[in-house]
Coordinates of C-alpha atoms in Angstrom, one line a residue:
X1 CA -49.8 -11.2 -20.8
X2 CA -48.5 -8.3 -23.1
X3 CA -49.7 -5.5 -20.9
X4 CA -48.1 -7.1 -17.7
X5 CA -44.9 -7.9 -19.7
X6 CA -44.6 -4.0 -20.4
X7 CA -45.5 -2.7 -17.1
X8 CA -42.6 -5.2 -15.8
X9 CA -40.2 -3.6 -18.2
X10 CA -41.1 -0.1 -17.2
X11 CA -40.6 -0.8 -13.7
X12 CA -36.8 -2.3 -14.7
X13 CA -36.2 0.8 -16.2
X14 CA -37.4 2.9 -13.3
X15 CA -35.8 0.9 -10.5
X16 CA -32.9 -0.8 -12.0
X17 CA -31.5 0.4 -15.2
X18 CA -28.7 3.2 -14.6
X19 CA -26.5 2.7 -17.5
X20 CA -27.3 0.8 -20.8
X21 CA -23.7 0.3 -22.2
X22 CA -22.6 -2.4 -19.7
X23 CA -24.3 -5.2 -18.5
X24 CA -24.2 -8.7 -17.8
X25 CA -26.0 -11.9 -19.5
X26 CA -26.4 -15.4 -18.6
X27 CA -26.5 -18.1 -21.0
X28 CA -28.2 -21.3 -20.3
X29 CA -25.4 -23.5 -18.9
X30 CA -22.9 -20.8 -18.8
X31 CA -21.4 -18.2 -16.1
X32 CA -22.4 -14.6 -16.5
X33 CA -20.4 -12.5 -19.1
X34 CA -20.0 -8.7 -19.2
X35 CA -20.7 -7.1 -22.6
X36 CA -19.7 -3.5 -23.1
X37 CA -21.1 -1.1 -26.0
X38 CA -18.7 1.0 -27.8
X39 CA -19.0 2.7 -30.9
X40 CA -16.1 0.6 -32.5
X41 CA -17.9 -2.8 -31.3
X42 CA -21.1 -4.7 -32.6
X43 CA -22.4 -5.0 -28.8
X44 CA -25.8 -3.5 -28.5
X45 CA -26.7 -1.3 -25.6
X46 CA -29.4 -3.1 -23.1
X47 CA -32.7 -2.6 -24.5
X48 CA -36.5 -3.1 -23.6
X49 CA -36.4 -6.3 -26.0
X50 CA -33.6 -8.0 -24.0
X51 CA -35.8 -7.2 -20.5
X52 CA -38.6 -8.9 -22.4
X53 CA -36.5 -12.0 -23.1
X54 CA -35.1 -12.1 -19.8
X55 CA -38.5 -12.0 -18.1
X56 CA -39.7 -14.8 -20.1
X57 CA -36.6 -16.8 -19.0
X58 CA -35.0 -17.4 -22.3
X59 CA -31.9 -15.5 -21.4
X60 CA -30.8 -13.7 -17.8
X61 CA -29.8 -10.0 -17.8
X62 CA -27.8 -8.2 -14.9
X63 CA -27.0 -4.5 -14.4
X64 CA -24.3 -2.2 -13.0
X65 CA -24.2 1.1 -11.4
X66 CA -23.9 4.2 -13.5
X67 CA -20.4 5.2 -12.7
X68 CA -20.3 7.2 -9.6
X69 CA -23.8 6.7 -8.8
X70 CA -26.7 4.5 -8.4
X71 CA -30.5 4.5 -7.7
X72 CA -30.6 1.0 -5.9
X73 CA -28.6 -1.3 -3.5
X74 CA -28.2 -4.8 -3.2
X75 CA -27.2 -7.0 -0.2
X76 CA -26.1 -10.4 -2.5
X77 CA -26.3 -12.8 0.4
X78 CA -24.1 -15.5 -1.0
X79 CA -23.9 -19.2 0.8
X80 CA -23.3 -22.8 -0.2
X81 CA -25.7 -23.7 2.6
X82 CA -29.3 -22.7 1.7
X83 CA -30.6 -22.8 5.5
X84 CA -27.6 -20.5 6.3
X85 CA -28.8 -18.2 3.4
X86 CA -32.1 -18.1 4.8
X87 CA -30.7 -17.1 8.3
X88 CA -28.4 -14.8 7.3
X89 CA -31.2 -12.9 5.1
X90 CA -33.5 -12.6 8.1
X91 CA -30.9 -11.2 10.1
X92 CA -30.0 -8.7 7.3
X93 CA -33.7 -7.8 7.1
X94 CA -34.1 -7.4 11.0
X95 CA -30.8 -5.1 11.1
X96 CA -32.1 -2.7 8.6
X97 CA -35.4 -2.8 10.2
X98 CA -34.4 -2.4 13.8
X99 CA -31.0 -0.6 13.8
X100 CA -31.4 1.4 10.6
X101 CA -35.2 2.4 11.1
X102 CA -36.1 1.2 7.5
X103 CA -39.5 0.2 7.1
X104 CA -40.3 -3.4 6.3
X105 CA -42.3 -2.2 3.0
X106 CA -39.0 -1.0 1.6
X107 CA -37.3 -3.9 2.0
X108 CA -37.3 -6.2 -0.7
X109 CA -36.1 -10.0 -0.9
X110 CA -35.9 -12.1 -4.0
X111 CA -34.3 -15.7 -4.2
X112 CA -30.9 -15.8 -6.4
X113 CA -32.3 -18.6 -8.1
X114 CA -29.5 -20.8 -6.6
X115 CA -29.1 -20.8 -2.9
X116 CA -29.3 -17.0 -1.7
X117 CA -31.1 -14.3 -1.5
X118 CA -30.9 -10.5 -2.7
X119 CA -32.1 -7.8 -0.7
X120 CA -32.9 -4.7 -2.4
X121 CA -33.3 -1.0 -1.3
X122 CA -34.7 1.1 -3.9
X123 CA -33.9 5.6 -3.5
X124 CA -36.1 8.3 -5.5
X125 CA -32.7 10.0 -5.8
X126 CA -29.6 8.8 -7.3
X127 CA -26.9 8.1 -4.8
X128 CA -23.1 8.1 -4.4
X129 CA -21.6 4.1 -4.7
X130 CA -19.3 5.6 -2.4
X131 CA -21.7 6.6 0.2
X132 CA -23.9 3.4 -0.7
X133 CA -20.9 1.4 -0.2
X134 CA -20.1 3.0 3.4
X135 CA -23.6 2.4 4.2
X136 CA -23.2 -1.2 3.2
X137 CA -20.2 -1.7 5.4
X138 CA -22.1 -0.6 8.5
X139 CA -24.8 -2.7 7.8
X140 CA -22.4 -5.7 7.7
X141 CA -20.8 -4.8 10.5
X142 CA -24.1 -4.5 12.8
X143 CA -25.1 -7.8 11.2
X144 CA -21.8 -9.2 12.9
X145 CA -19.8 -12.5 11.8
X146 CA -21.3 -14.8 9.9
X147 CA -20.9 -18.5 10.6
X148 CA -20.3 -19.2 6.8
X149 CA -21.3 -17.4 3.6
X150 CA -20.8 -13.5 2.8
X151 CA -22.9 -10.4 2.2
X152 CA -21.8 -8.9 -1.0
X153 CA -22.3 -5.2 -2.4
X154 CA -23.9 -5.0 -5.4
X155 CA -23.8 -2.9 -8.0
X156 CA -20.8 -0.8 -8.8
X157 CA -19.1 -0.4 -11.8
X158 CA -17.1 -3.3 -11.9
X159 CA -19.6 -5.8 -10.2
X160 CA -23.1 -6.2 -11.4
X161 CA -25.8 -7.8 -10.2
X162 CA -28.5 -10.1 -11.7
X163 CA -32.4 -8.6 -12.3
X164 CA -35.0 -10.3 -10.6
X165 CA -38.0 -12.3 -12.0
X166 CA -35.9 -14.2 -14.6
X167 CA -34.7 -17.5 -14.6
X168 CA -31.3 -18.9 -13.1
X169 CA -29.8 -20.5 -16.4
X170 CA -27.7 -23.1 -14.6
X171 CA -30.5 -24.5 -11.9
X172 CA -33.6 -23.5 -13.9
X173 CA -35.4 -22.0 -10.9
X174 CA -37.5 -18.8 -11.2
X175 CA -35.8 -15.7 -9.4
X176 CA -39.1 -14.5 -7.7
X177 CA -39.7 -12.0 -5.0
X178 CA -40.3 -13.4 -1.4
X179 CA -42.0 -12.6 1.8
X180 CA -39.4 -10.2 3.6
X181 CA -40.3 -11.9 7.0
X182 CA -40.4 -15.6 6.4
X183 CA -39.1 -15.6 2.9
X184 CA -41.8 -17.9 1.5
X185 CA -41.8 -17.2 -2.2
X186 CA -44.7 -15.7 -3.9
X187 CA -46.1 -17.2 -7.2
X188 CA -45.3 -15.6 -10.5
X189 CA -48.5 -13.6 -10.5
X190 CA -48.2 -12.5 -7.2
X191 CA -44.5 -12.0 -7.5
X192 CA -45.1 -9.6 -10.6
X193 CA -47.9 -7.7 -8.8
X194 CA -45.6 -7.2 -5.3
X195 CA -42.6 -5.7 -8.0
X196 CA -45.1 -3.4 -9.6
X197 CA -46.0 -1.8 -6.5
X198 CA -42.5 -0.8 -5.2
X199 CA -42.3 2.5 -4.8
X200 CA -38.4 3.8 -4.0
X201 CA -38.0 5.6 -0.5
X202 CA -36.0 8.9 0.2
X203 CA -32.2 8.6 0.2
X204 CA -31.7 10.4 3.2
X205 CA -32.1 7.1 5.2
X206 CA -29.2 5.5 4.5
X207 CA -27.1 8.7 3.5
X208 CA -26.7 12.3 5.2
X209 CA -26.5 13.5 1.3
X210 CA -28.2 13.3 -1.9
X211 CA -26.4 14.0 -5.3
X212 CA -27.9 15.8 -8.2
X213 CA -25.6 15.3 -10.9
X214 CA -25.2 17.4 -13.8
X215 CA -23.9 15.8 -17.2
X216 CA -20.8 17.2 -17.0
X217 CA -20.0 15.4 -13.4
X218 CA -21.6 12.3 -15.0
X219 CA -19.0 12.3 -17.5
X220 CA -16.5 13.5 -15.1
X221 CA -17.0 10.4 -12.8
X222 CA -16.9 7.6 -15.0
X223 CA -15.9 5.2 -12.3
X224 CA -16.6 3.9 -9.1
X225 CA -15.0 5.5 -5.8
X226 CA -13.5 2.4 -3.9
X227 CA -14.0 3.0 -0.1
X228 CA -12.9 0.9 2.7
X229 CA -12.5 -3.1 2.1
X230 CA -13.8 -4.3 5.5
X231 CA -11.9 -7.6 5.1
X232 CA -8.4 -5.8 5.7
X233 CA -6.7 -4.4 8.7
X234 CA -5.0 -1.5 7.3
X235 CA -7.6 1.0 6.2
X236 CA -6.1 2.6 3.2
X237 CA -8.6 5.4 2.4
X238 CA -7.5 8.0 0.0
X239 CA -5.5 10.5 1.8
X240 CA -7.1 9.5 5.2
X241 CA -4.2 10.8 7.3
X242 CA -4.3 14.1 5.4
X243 CA -8.2 14.2 5.7
X244 CA -8.3 13.4 9.3
X245 CA -5.5 16.0 10.4
X246 CA -7.7 18.4 8.2
X247 CA -10.7 17.6 9.9
X248 CA -9.0 17.7 13.6
X249 CA -7.4 21.2 12.5
X250 CA -10.6 22.6 11.3
X251 CA -12.7 20.8 14.2
X252 CA -15.7 20.0 12.0
X253 CA -16.6 18.3 8.9
X254 CA -15.4 19.7 5.7
X255 CA -18.3 18.4 3.3
X256 CA -21.8 17.7 3.5
X257 CA -22.6 13.8 3.5
X258 CA -19.5 12.7 5.3
X259 CA -20.8 11.7 8.5
X260 CA -20.5 7.9 8.2
X261 CA -16.9 8.2 6.3
X262 CA -15.4 10.5 9.1
X263 CA -17.1 8.7 12.0
X264 CA -15.0 5.3 10.7
X265 CA -11.9 7.3 9.3
X266 CA -11.5 9.0 12.4
X267 CA -12.3 5.7 14.6
X268 CA -9.2 4.2 12.7
X269 CA -6.9 7.1 13.2
X270 CA -7.9 7.2 16.9
X271 CA -6.7 3.5 17.1
X272 CA -3.9 4.3 15.3
X273 CA -2.8 7.3 17.5
X274 CA -3.4 4.9 20.6
X275 CA -6.4 6.7 21.8
X276 CA -8.6 5.0 24.1
X277 CA -12.2 4.3 22.9
X278 CA -14.1 6.8 24.7
X279 CA -11.6 9.5 23.6
X280 CA -12.1 8.6 20.5
X281 CA -15.8 8.5 20.5
X282 CA -15.5 12.1 22.4
X283 CA -13.3 13.7 19.3
X284 CA -16.1 12.4 16.8
X285 CA -18.7 13.6 18.7
X286 CA -17.1 17.3 19.0
X287 CA -16.4 17.2 15.3
X288 CA -19.9 16.3 14.6
X289 CA -21.5 18.8 17.2
X290 CA -19.3 21.5 15.5
X291 CA -20.7 20.9 12.1
X292 CA -23.6 23.1 10.9
X293 CA -26.6 21.6 10.7
X294 CA -27.3 21.8 7.0
X295 CA -24.4 19.4 6.4
X296 CA -26.4 16.5 7.9
X297 CA -29.8 15.2 6.5
X298 CA -33.1 16.2 7.8
X299 CA -33.8 13.7 11.1
X300 CA -29.9 12.8 11.6
X301 CA -29.9 13.8 15.5
X302 CA -27.1 14.0 18.1
X303 CA -28.4 10.3 19.7
X304 CA -27.9 8.8 16.3
X305 CA -24.5 9.9 15.9
X306 CA -23.5 8.6 19.4
X307 CA -25.0 5.8 18.8
X308 CA -23.0 5.3 15.5
X309 CA -19.9 6.7 16.9
X310 CA -19.8 3.8 19.8
X311 CA -20.6 1.3 17.5
X312 CA -18.1 1.7 14.7
X313 CA -15.5 3.0 17.6
X314 CA -16.2 -0.6 19.1
X315 CA -15.9 -2.3 15.8
X316 CA -12.5 -0.7 14.6
X317 CA -10.8 -1.2 18.2
X318 CA -12.1 -4.6 18.6
X319 CA -10.6 -5.6 14.7
X320 CA -7.6 -3.4 15.5
X321 CA -8.4 -1.3 12.2
X322 CA -5.5 0.9 11.4
X323 CA -4.6 3.8 8.8
X324 CA -2.5 2.4 6.1
X325 CA 0.4 4.8 5.8
X326 CA 0.8 5.5 9.7
X327 CA 3.8 3.5 10.0
X328 CA 5.9 5.7 7.1
X329 CA 9.2 7.0 8.1
X330 CA 9.5 10.7 8.8
X331 CA 12.1 13.3 8.3
X332 CA 13.4 14.3 11.8
X333 CA 16.0 17.4 11.7
X334 CA 18.8 18.0 14.1
X335 CA 17.3 21.3 15.5
X336 CA 13.9 19.4 16.4
X337 CA 15.8 16.7 18.4
X338 CA 17.7 19.3 20.3
X339 CA 14.6 21.3 21.1
X340 CA 13.8 17.7 22.5
X341 CA 16.8 17.2 24.4
X342 CA 16.2 21.3 25.8
X343 CA 12.9 20.1 27.2
X344 CA 13.4 18.9 30.9
X345 CA 13.7 15.5 32.5
X346 CA 13.9 12.1 30.7
X347 CA 10.3 11.9 30.9
X348 CA 9.5 15.2 29.3
X349 CA 11.9 14.6 26.5
X350 CA 10.2 11.6 25.9
X351 CA 6.9 12.8 25.7
X352 CA 8.2 15.9 23.6
X353 CA 9.6 13.4 21.2
X354 CA 6.4 11.4 21.1
X355 CA 4.7 14.7 20.3
X356 CA 7.1 15.5 17.9
X357 CA 6.7 12.1 16.2
X358 CA 2.8 12.8 16.3
X359 CA 2.8 16.2 14.5
X360 CA 5.4 15.1 11.9
X361 CA 2.5 12.0 10.9
X362 CA -0.7 13.7 11.7
X363 CA -0.6 17.7 11.3
X364 CA 0.7 20.3 13.2
X365 CA -2.4 20.8 15.4
X366 CA -3.3 17.4 17.6
X367 CA -5.3 16.4 19.9
X368 CA -3.6 14.7 23.2
X369 CA -5.3 13.2 26.4
X370 CA -3.7 12.2 29.6
X371 CA -4.4 8.6 29.0
X372 CA -2.9 8.6 25.4
X373 CA 0.5 10.7 26.7
X374 CA 0.6 7.8 29.7
X375 CA 1.2 5.2 27.2
X376 CA 3.5 7.3 24.9
X377 CA 6.0 7.5 27.8
X378 CA 5.0 4.4 29.7
X379 CA 3.7 5.4 33.0
X380 CA 1.1 5.0 35.3
X381 CA 1.3 8.4 36.8
X382 CA -1.0 11.0 35.9
X383 CA 0.8 13.5 37.5
X384 CA 3.9 12.7 35.7
X385 CA 2.0 13.4 32.4
X386 CA 0.6 16.7 33.7
X387 CA 3.3 17.8 35.1
X388 CA 5.7 17.2 31.7
X389 CA 3.0 18.7 29.7
X390 CA 3.1 22.2 31.9
X391 CA 6.9 22.0 31.3
X392 CA 6.7 21.6 27.8
X393 CA 4.5 24.8 27.4
X394 CA 6.8 26.5 29.7
X395 CA 9.6 25.7 28.0
X396 CA 8.0 26.8 24.5
X397 CA 8.2 23.4 23.1
X398 CA 4.5 23.4 22.5
X399 CA 1.7 25.4 22.8
X400 CA -2.2 25.3 23.7
X401 CA -4.3 25.3 20.2
X402 CA -7.4 25.0 23.0
X403 CA -7.6 24.5 26.6
X404 CA -10.3 23.6 28.8
X405 CA -13.0 24.3 26.9
X406 CA -16.5 23.6 27.7
X407 CA -18.5 21.1 25.4
X408 CA -21.7 22.7 25.4
X409 CA -23.7 20.7 23.3
X410 CA -21.9 17.6 24.7
X411 CA -22.9 18.6 28.2
X412 CA -26.5 19.5 27.3
X413 CA -26.8 16.0 26.1
X414 CA -25.4 14.1 28.8
X415 CA -26.7 16.6 31.8
X416 CA -23.1 17.1 33.2
X417 CA -20.3 19.4 32.4
X418 CA -17.9 17.7 29.7
X419 CA -14.9 19.5 28.5
X420 CA -13.4 19.4 24.9
X421 CA -9.9 17.6 24.4
X422 CA -7.0 19.8 24.5
X423 CA -5.4 20.7 21.3
X424 CA -1.5 21.2 21.0
X425 CA 0.9 22.6 18.4
X426 CA 4.6 22.5 18.2
X427 CA 5.9 25.8 19.4
X428 CA 9.8 26.0 18.5
X429 CA 11.1 27.6 15.5
X430 CA 11.0 25.2 12.2
X431 CA 14.0 23.9 10.7
X432 CA 15.9 25.3 7.7
X433 CA 15.8 23.8 4.8
X434 CA 19.6 22.6 4.5
X435 CA 19.7 21.5 8.1
X436 CA 21.2 17.9 8.5
X437 CA 18.2 15.0 8.9
X438 CA 17.6 11.5 9.4
X439 CA 14.6 9.3 8.1
X440 CA 13.0 7.4 11.2
X441 CA 10.7 4.6 11.4
X442 CA 8.1 4.3 14.8
X443 CA 10.4 1.4 16.0
X444 CA 13.1 3.8 16.7
X445 CA 13.1 5.7 20.5
X446 CA 14.2 9.1 20.7
X447 CA 18.0 8.1 22.0
X448 CA 18.7 6.0 19.1
X449 CA 17.8 9.1 16.8
X450 CA 19.7 11.5 19.1
X451 CA 22.6 9.4 18.3
X452 CA 22.2 9.5 14.4
X453 CA 21.8 13.4 14.6
X454 CA 24.1 14.7 17.4
X455 CA 27.8 13.6 18.8
X456 CA 28.1 12.4 22.6
X457 CA 29.7 15.4 23.3
X458 CA 26.7 17.4 22.0
X459 CA 24.1 15.4 23.7
X460 CA 26.1 15.6 26.8
X461 CA 25.4 19.7 27.0
X462 CA 21.7 19.1 27.0
X463 CA 21.5 16.0 29.5
X464 CA 22.2 16.0 33.0
X465 CA 25.4 13.8 34.1
X466 CA 22.6 11.3 36.5
X467 CA 20.6 11.1 33.2
X468 CA 23.0 10.2 31.0
X469 CA 24.7 7.8 33.0
X470 CA 21.2 5.8 33.9
X471 CA 19.5 6.5 30.6
X472 CA 22.1 7.0 27.7
X473 CA 25.5 5.3 28.5
X474 CA 24.2 2.0 27.6
X475 CA 23.7 3.2 24.1
X476 CA 26.8 5.0 23.7
X477 CA 29.3 3.0 21.3
X478 CA 32.5 2.3 23.2

């Protein structure tokens, strides 16, 4: 057995071992503990002798990602009901094969030793943990709601995963590989042969980029970058509002390998702004079609982008995912509210105020569709909105950043002319630094804000008598 053990240890090193300074150990009848080697402690680094011990079943070891990157991903199916664990695992493998086009030969399933399973994918290239987690989240969304239990992401720098082929120290069961279509376990010899035959696959199937880290980058990126937690409704991506605004202003992806992240972020952004689903998908596709091809992996197609955009937008809107920070107070200056009051009828003022708030929250250049504008001012009339936009442009409150531009790529894709959403920017003079201002929440409407910054006498100079009597009078203190 000596030669197979050496081969198995070498295979562990090839497929799983990313860092030797931090690892898990499960002692008999105990939970896992984390050991971290440091120059000033007596903890030894993970070594081949320990992997040998693991294979013999005397102790059980687990591994962590290498800080910022990993060469494998584990979907850890955790469920107290073994029958449900089987169902979830089979569903997961089916989704990976049919929706993500991962060949069955690249989907590797092992028994966890208790009541769950580990589903592993191995890669030829090191991949950002951030991107693997984004892929994991996408897959979990595709799997759908689970009757019970969960699918956990492994490994990261803070959450390790047990190596296969050892013994679960609490249950005494061997963690052997299983048939990925039936979940029938292989015997020990066949499980070893299966493991030794595993070949890593290209990382491009799960991400739009691969990472080749220098030693300096490895040192710089010590910790795993945290990404969206799919269990919460307020999506707090790092600088999500700023990134979304930058992407919208630029009109394309601003870094390679970010297609999935940008799609998800813009879906949340669109839901936060009150866009319709179809509008949100169109904005996402416009960004992707405008991005140079070398920002995507080979084989990443517009058809796939569209499918992913629809799926993620539906998920975000169904779960009402929003961007955290989108309700933060913003500063409104007196000259800005006066520009609003000078913008025409009451409806036109309402739309001007909504645009001002949109610009404050999401950037000077912003999308606005007629449907979204109708929601903003509480009308069912498209003509009212179109007339209001025309008036705001004529008065110099806003200007077009882009108007009636044909989306050539999308038009060719669907076989009919499709226009890109219009973009606007505020056109009036910026306020002075020392100008009077107030902090405003999204719950406060135009009238409340105007009364904070202006006297009634000032307001009446910019509001016609019938409008003041019908719209403003009830808000004015007696």
